[in-house]
PDB file of C-alpha atoms in Angstrom:
ATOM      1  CA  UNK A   1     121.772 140.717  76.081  1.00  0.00           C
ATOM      2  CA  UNK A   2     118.302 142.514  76.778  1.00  0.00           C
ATOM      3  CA  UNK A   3     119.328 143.619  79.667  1.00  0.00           C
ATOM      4  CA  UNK A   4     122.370 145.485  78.175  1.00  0.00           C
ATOM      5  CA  UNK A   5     120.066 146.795  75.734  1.00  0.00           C
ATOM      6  CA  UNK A   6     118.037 148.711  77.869  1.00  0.00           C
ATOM      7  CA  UNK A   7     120.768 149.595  80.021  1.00  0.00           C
ATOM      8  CA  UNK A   8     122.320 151.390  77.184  1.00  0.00           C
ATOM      9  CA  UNK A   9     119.235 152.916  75.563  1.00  0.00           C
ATOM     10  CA  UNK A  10     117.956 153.932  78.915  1.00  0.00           C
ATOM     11  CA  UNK A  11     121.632 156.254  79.610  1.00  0.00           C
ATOM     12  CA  UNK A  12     121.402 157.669  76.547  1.00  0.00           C
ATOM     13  CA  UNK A  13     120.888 161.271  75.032  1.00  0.00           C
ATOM     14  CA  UNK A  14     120.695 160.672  71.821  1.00  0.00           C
ATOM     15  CA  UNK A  15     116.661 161.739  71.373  1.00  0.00           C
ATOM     16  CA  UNK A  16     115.227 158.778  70.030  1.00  0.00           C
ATOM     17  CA  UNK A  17     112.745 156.199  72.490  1.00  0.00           C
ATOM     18  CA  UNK A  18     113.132 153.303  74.235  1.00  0.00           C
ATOM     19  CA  UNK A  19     110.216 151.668  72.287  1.00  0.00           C
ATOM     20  CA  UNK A  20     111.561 152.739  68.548  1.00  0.00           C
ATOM     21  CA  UNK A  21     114.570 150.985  69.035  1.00  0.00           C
ATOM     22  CA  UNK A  22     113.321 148.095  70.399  1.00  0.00           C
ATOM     23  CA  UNK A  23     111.422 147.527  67.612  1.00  0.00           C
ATOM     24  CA  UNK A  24     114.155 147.782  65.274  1.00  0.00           C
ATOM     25  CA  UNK A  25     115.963 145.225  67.342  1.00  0.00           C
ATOM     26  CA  UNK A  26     113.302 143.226  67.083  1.00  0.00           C
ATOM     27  CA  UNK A  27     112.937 143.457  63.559  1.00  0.00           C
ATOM     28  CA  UNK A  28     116.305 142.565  62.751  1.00  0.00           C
ATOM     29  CA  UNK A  29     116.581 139.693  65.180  1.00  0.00           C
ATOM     30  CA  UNK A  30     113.373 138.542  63.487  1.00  0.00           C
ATOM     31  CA  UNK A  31     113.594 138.361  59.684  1.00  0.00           C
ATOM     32  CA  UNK A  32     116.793 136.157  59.993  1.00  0.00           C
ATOM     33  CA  UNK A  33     114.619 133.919  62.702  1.00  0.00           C
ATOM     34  CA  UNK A  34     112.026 134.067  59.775  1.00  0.00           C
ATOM     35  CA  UNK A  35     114.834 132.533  57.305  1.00  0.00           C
ATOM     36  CA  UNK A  36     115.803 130.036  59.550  1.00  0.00           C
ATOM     37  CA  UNK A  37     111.861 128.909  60.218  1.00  0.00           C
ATOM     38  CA  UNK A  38     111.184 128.878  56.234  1.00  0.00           C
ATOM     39  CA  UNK A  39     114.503 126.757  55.565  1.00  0.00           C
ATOM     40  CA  UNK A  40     113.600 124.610  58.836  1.00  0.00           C
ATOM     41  CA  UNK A  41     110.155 123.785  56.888  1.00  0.00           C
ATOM     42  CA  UNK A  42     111.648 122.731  53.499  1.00  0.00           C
ATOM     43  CA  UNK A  43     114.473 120.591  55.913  1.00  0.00           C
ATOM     44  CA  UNK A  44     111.502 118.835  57.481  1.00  0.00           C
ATOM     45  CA  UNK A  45     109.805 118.005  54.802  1.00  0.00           C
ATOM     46  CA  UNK A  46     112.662 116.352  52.886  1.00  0.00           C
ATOM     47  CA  UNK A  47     113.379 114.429  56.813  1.00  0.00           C
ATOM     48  CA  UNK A  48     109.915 112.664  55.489  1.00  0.00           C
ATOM     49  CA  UNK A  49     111.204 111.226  52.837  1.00  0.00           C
ATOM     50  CA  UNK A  50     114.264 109.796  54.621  1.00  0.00           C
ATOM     51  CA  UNK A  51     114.166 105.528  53.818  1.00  0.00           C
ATOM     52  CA  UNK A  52     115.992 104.758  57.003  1.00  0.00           C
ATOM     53  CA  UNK A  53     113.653 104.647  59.844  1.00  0.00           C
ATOM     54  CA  UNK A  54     115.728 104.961  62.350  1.00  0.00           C
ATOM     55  CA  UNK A  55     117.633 108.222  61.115  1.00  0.00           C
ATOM     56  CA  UNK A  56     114.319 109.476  59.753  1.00  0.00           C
ATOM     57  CA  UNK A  57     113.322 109.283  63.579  1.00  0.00           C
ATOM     58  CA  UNK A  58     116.307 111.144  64.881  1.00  0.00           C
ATOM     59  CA  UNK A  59     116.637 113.584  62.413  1.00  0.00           C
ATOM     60  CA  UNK A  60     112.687 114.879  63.276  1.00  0.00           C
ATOM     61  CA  UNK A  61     113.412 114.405  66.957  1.00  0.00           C
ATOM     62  CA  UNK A  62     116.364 117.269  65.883  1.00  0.00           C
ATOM     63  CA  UNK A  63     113.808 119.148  63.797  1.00  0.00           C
ATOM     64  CA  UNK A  64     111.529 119.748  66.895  1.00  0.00           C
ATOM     65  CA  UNK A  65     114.260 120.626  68.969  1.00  0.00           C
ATOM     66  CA  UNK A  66     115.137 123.480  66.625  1.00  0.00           C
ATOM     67  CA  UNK A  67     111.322 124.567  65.894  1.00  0.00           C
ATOM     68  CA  UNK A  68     110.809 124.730  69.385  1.00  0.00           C
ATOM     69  CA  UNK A  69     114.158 127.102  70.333  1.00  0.00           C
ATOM     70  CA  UNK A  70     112.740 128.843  67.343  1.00  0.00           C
ATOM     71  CA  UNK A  71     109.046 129.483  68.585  1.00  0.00           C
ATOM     72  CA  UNK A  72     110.422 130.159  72.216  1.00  0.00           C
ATOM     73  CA  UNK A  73     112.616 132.820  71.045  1.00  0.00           C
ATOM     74  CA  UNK A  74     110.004 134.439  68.788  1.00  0.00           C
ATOM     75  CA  UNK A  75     107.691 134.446  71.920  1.00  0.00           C
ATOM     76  CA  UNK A  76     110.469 136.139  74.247  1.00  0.00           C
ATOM     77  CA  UNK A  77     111.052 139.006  71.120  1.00  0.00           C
ATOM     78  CA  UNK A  78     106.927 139.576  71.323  1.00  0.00           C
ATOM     79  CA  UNK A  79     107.002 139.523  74.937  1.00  0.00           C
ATOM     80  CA  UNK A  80     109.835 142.188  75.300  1.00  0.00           C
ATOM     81  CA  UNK A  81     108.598 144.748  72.598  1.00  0.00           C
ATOM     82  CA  UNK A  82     104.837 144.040  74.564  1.00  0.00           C
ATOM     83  CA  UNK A  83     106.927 144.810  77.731  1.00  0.00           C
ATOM     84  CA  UNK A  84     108.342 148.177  76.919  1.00  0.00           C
ATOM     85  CA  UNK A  85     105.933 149.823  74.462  1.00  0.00           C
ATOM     86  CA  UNK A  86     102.476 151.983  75.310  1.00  0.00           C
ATOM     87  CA  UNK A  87      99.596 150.656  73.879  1.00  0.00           C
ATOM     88  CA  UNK A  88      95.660 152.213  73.267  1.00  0.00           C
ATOM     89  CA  UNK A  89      93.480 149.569  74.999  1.00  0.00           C
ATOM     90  CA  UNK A  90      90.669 148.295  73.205  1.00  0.00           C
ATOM     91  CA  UNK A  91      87.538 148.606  76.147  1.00  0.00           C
ATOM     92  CA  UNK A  92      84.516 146.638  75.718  1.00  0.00           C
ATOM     93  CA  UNK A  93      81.888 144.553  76.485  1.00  0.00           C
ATOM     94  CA  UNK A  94      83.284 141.051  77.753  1.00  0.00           C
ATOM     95  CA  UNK A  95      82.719 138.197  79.957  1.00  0.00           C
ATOM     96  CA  UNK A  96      85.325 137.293  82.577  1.00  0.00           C
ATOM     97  CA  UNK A  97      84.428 133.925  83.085  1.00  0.00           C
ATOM     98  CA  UNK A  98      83.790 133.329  78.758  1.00  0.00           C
ATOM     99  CA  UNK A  99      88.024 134.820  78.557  1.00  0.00           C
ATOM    100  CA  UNK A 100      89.177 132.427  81.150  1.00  0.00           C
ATOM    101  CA  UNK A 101      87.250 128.977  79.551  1.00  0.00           C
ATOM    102  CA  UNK A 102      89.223 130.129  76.360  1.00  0.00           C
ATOM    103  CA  UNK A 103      92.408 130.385  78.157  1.00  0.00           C
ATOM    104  CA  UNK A 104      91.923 127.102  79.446  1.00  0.00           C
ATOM    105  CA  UNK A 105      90.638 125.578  76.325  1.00  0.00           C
ATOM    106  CA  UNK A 106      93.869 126.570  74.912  1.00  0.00           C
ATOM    107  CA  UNK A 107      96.666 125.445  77.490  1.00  0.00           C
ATOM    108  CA  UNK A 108      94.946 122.960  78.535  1.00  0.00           C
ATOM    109  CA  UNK A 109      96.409 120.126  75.789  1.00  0.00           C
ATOM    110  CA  UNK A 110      99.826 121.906  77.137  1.00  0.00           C
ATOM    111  CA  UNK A 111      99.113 121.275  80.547  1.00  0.00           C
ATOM    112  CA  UNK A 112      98.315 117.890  80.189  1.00  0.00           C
ATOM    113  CA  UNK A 113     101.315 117.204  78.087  1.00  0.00           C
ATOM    114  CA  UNK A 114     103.428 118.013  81.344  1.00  0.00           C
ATOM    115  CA  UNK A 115     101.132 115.494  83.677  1.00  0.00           C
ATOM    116  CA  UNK A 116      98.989 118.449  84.851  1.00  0.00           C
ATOM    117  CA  UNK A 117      95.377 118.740  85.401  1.00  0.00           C
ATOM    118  CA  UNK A 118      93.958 122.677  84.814  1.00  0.00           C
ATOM    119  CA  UNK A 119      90.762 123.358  86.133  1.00  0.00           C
ATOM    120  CA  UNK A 120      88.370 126.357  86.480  1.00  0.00           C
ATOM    121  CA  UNK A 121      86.404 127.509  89.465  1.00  0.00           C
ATOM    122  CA  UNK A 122      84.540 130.013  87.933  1.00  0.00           C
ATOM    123  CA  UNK A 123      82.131 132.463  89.795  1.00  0.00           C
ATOM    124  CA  UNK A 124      79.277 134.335  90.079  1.00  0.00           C
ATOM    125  CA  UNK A 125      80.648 137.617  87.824  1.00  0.00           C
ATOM    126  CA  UNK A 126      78.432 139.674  85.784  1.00  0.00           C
ATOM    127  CA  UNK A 127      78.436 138.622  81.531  1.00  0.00           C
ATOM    128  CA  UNK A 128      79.513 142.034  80.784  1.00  0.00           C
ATOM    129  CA  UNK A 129      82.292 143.920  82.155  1.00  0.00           C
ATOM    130  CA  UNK A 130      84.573 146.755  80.818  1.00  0.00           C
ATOM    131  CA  UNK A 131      87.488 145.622  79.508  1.00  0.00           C
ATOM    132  CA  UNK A 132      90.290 145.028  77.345  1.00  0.00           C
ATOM    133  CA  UNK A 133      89.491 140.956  76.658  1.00  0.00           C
ATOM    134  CA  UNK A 134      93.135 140.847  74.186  1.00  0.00           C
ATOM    135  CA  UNK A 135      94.601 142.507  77.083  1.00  0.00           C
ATOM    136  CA  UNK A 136      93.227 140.266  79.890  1.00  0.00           C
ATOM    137  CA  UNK A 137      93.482 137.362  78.080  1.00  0.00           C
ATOM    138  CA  UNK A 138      97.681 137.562  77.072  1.00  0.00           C
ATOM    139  CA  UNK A 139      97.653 138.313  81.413  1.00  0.00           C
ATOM    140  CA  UNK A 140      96.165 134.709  82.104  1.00  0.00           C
ATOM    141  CA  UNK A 141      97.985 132.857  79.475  1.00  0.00           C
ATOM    142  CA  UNK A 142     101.261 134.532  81.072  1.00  0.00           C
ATOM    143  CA  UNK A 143      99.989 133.193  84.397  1.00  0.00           C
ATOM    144  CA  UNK A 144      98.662 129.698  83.379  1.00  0.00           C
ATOM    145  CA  UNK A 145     102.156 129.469  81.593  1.00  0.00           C
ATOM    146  CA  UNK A 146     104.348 130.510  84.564  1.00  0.00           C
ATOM    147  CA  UNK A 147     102.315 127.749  86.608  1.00  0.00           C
ATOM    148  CA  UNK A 148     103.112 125.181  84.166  1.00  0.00           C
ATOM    149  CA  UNK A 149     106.641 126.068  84.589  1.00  0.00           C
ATOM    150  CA  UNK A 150     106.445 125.978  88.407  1.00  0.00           C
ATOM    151  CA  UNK A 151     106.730 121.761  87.626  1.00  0.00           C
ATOM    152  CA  UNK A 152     109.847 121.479  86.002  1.00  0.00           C
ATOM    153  CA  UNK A 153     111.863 121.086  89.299  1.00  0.00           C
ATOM    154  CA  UNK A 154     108.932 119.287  90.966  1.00  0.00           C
ATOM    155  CA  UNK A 155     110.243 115.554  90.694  1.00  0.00           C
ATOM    156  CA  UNK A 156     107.633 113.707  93.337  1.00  0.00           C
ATOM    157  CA  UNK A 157     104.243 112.188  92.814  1.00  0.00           C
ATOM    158  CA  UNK A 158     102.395 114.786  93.541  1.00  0.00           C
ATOM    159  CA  UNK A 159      99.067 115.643  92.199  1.00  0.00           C
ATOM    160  CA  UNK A 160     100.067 118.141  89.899  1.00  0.00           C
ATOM    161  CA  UNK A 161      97.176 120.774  89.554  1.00  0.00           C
ATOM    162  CA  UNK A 162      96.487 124.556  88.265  1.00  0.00           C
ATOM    163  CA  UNK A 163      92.907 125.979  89.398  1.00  0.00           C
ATOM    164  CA  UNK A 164      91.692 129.083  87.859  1.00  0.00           C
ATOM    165  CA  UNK A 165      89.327 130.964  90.039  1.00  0.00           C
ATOM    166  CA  UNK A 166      87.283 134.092  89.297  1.00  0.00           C
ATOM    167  CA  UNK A 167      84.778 136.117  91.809  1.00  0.00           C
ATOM    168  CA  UNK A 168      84.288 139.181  93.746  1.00  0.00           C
ATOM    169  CA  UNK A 169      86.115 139.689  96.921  1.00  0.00           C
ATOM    170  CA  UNK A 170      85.423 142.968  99.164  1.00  0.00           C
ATOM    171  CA  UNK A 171      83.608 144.386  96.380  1.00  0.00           C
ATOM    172  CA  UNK A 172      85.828 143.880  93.276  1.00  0.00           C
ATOM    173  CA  UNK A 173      86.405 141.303  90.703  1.00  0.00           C
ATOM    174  CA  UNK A 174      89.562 139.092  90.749  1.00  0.00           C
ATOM    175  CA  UNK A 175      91.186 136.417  88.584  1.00  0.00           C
ATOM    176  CA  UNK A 176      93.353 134.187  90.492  1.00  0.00           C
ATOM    177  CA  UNK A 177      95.778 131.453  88.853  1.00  0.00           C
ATOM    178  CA  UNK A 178      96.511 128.728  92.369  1.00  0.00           C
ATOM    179  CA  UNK A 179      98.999 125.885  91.701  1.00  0.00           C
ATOM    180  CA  UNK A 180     100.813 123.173  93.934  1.00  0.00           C
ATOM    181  CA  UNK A 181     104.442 123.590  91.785  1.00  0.00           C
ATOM    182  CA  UNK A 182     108.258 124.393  93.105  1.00  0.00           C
ATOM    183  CA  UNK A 183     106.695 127.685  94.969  1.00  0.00           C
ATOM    184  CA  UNK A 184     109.340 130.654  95.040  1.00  0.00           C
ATOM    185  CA  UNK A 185     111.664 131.358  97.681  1.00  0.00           C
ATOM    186  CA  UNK A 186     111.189 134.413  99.676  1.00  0.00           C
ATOM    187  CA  UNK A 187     114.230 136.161  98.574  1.00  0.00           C
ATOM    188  CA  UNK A 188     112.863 135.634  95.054  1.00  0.00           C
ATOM    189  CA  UNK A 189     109.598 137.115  95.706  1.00  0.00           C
ATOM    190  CA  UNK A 190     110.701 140.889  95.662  1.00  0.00           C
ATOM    191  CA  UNK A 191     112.283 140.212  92.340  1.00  0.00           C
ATOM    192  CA  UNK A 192     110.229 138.139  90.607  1.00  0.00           C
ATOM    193  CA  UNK A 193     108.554 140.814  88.717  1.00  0.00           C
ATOM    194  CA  UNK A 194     111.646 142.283  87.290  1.00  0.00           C
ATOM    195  CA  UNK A 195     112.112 142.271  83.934  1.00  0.00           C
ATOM    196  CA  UNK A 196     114.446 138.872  82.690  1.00  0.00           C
ATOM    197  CA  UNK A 197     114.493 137.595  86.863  1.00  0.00           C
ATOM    198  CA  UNK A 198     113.435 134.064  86.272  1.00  0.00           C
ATOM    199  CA  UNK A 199     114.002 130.809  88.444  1.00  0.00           C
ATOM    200  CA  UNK A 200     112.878 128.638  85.876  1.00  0.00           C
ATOM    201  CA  UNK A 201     114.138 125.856  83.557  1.00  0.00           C
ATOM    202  CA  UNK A 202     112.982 127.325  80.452  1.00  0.00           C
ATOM    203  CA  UNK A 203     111.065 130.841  79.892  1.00  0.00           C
ATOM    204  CA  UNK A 204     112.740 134.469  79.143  1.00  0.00           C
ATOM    205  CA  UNK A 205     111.934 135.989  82.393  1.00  0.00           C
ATOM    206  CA  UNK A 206     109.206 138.516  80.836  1.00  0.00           C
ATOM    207  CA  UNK A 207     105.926 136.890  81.469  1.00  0.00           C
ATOM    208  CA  UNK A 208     105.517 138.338  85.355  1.00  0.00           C
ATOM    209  CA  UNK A 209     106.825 141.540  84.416  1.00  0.00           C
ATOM    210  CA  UNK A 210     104.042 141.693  81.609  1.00  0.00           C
ATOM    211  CA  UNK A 211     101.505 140.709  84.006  1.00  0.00           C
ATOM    212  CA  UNK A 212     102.405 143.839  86.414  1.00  0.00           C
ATOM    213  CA  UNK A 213     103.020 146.274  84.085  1.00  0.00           C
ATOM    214  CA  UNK A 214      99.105 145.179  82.042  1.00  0.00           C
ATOM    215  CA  UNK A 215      97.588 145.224  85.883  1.00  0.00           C
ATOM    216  CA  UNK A 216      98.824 148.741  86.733  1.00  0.00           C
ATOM    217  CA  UNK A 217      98.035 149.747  83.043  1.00  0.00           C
ATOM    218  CA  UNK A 218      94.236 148.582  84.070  1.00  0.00           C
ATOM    219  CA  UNK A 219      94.572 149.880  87.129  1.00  0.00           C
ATOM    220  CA  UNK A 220      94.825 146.930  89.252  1.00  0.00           C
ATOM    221  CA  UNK A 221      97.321 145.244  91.270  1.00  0.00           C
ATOM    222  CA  UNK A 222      98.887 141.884  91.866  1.00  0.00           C
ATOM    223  CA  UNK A 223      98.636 140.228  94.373  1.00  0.00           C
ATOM    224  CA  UNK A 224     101.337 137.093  95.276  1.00  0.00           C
ATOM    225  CA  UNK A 225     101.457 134.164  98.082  1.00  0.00           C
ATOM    226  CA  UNK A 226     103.554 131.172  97.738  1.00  0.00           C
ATOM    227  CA  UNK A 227     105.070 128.711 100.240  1.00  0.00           C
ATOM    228  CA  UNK A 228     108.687 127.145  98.469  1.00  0.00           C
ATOM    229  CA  UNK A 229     107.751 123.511  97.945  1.00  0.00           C
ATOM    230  CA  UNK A 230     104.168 123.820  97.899  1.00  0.00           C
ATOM    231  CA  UNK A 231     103.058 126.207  95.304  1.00  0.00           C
ATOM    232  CA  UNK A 232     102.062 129.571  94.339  1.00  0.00           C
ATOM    233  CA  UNK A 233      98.759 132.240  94.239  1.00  0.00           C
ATOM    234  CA  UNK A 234      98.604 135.009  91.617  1.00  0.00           C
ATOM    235  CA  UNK A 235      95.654 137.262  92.264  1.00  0.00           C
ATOM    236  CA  UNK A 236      94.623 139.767  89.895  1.00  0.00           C
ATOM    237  CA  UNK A 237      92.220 142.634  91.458  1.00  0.00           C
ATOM    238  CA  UNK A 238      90.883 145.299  89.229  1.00  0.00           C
ATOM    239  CA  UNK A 239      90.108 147.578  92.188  1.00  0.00           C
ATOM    240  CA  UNK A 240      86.968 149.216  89.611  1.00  0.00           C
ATOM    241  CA  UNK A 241      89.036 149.684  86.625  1.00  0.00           C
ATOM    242  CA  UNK A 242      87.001 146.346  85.082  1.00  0.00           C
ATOM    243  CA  UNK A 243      83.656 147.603  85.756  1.00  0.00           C
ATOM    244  CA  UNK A 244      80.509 145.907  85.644  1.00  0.00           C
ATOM    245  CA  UNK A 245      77.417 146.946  82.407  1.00  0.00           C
ATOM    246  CA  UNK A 246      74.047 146.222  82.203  1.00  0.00           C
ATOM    247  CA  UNK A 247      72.351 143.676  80.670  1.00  0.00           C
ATOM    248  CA  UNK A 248      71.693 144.259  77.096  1.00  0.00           C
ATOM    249  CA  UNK A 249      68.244 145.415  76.741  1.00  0.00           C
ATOM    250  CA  UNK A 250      65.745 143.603  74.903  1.00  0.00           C
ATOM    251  CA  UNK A 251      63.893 144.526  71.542  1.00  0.00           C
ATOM    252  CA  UNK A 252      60.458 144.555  71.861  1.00  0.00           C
ATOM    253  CA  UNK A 253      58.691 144.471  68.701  1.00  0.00           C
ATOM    254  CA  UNK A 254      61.069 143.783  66.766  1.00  0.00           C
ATOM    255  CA  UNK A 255      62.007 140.993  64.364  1.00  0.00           C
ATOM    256  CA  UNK A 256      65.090 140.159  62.783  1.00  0.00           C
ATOM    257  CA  UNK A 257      64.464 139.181  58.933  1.00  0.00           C
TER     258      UNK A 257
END
């Protein structure tokens, strides 16, 4: 359906933009999703008080199901209008290594819900570089995310594992996001950064092309290596668009009251 969408918007010549009319899509895709999530709150609640324990069980069990279509779909609508809109990044102070222990902080009960372990290898990267920490941070999670995915074909008894790694490599910083998962075949490689291309179970197809499109936005690039059965890199290099600030100065003489 998205891909229609932008199909049709895209051969137009009617003088209206690609990003306005997403957004109304979105917004009328999303207030009847908001309906159905209000009504799906009252329907759980009554499930609760449901005497029969064993169709109290079911009945929840059908509750999730629904909450979770509902949240993946809401997620895929934020991830396409993200995809196709210009936004004014927000550059500041921030610390690589402090955005990528919140990332993990966050997945991490996900990961482990899904058997995997997700571990950092952080490095020696200055406290204060200049960026866009939202923007960086919605990157990883995209990452982290697709590498969770990477396991949903992965049926042996392996040690499943996602390693985070920051540092400085030929004189500019890099995130990288390693896993042992499904890997991608090399015919897939060329497209996996197309907009709705995705070899996966579950997932909308976006995430990769949202990681591209905020690299080049940064001015950085991605780079990919993956071996089909073994896993996958992601490297992020910021070729000096994340630059390094100095230390904050300190106060002498002076004392906060």
């Amino acid at each position: 359906m998205w891909r229609c969408v932008i199909i049709a918007m895209n051969d137009s010549q009617e003088p209206f933009t690609l990003p306005v009319l997403a957004a109304g899509l979105v917004h009328e895709v999303k207030n009847p999703l908001s309906a159905i999530h209000l009504h799906l709150q009252l329907l759980e609640n009554q499930v609760l008080q449901v005497e029969d324990e064993e169709l109290r069980a079911q009945m929840k069990r059908r509750v999730e199901i629904i909450k979770r279509e509902i949240l993946g779909l809401n997620q895929t609508l934020q991830e396409f209008i993200r995809l196709i809109r210009s936004e004014t990044r927000a550059i500041a102070a921030a610390g690589l290594n402090e955005i990528v222990e919140q990332v993990v902080q966050l997945l991490g009960p996900q990961a482990g819900r899904n058997q995997i372990r997700l571990e950092t290898n952080t490095g020696a990267v200055p406290d204060h570089l200049q960026m866009d920490a939202s923007f960086l941070k919605q990157t990883l999670v995209n990452l982290i995310l697709n590498s969770i995915q990477a396991y949903e074909t992965v049926d042996d008894n392996r040690d499943r594992l996602i390693v985070v790694t920051t540092g400085t490599e030929n004189g500019r910083f890099f995130l990288r996001v390693e896993d042992n998962g499904a890997g991608i075949l090399p015919e897939d490689r060329e497209k996996i950064f197309e907009p709705f291309f995705t070899t996966k179970v579950h997932g909308s197809g976006l995430g990769l092309s949202l990681v591209r499109k905020m690299m080049m936005e940064m001015g950085g690039h991605v780079d990919l290596v993956s071996s089909p059965g073994k896993g996958t890199r992601f490297t992020l290099y910021f070729d000096g668009a994340v630059k390094a600030l100095p230390e904050p100065a300190e106060i002498q003489g002076h004392e906060a009251v």
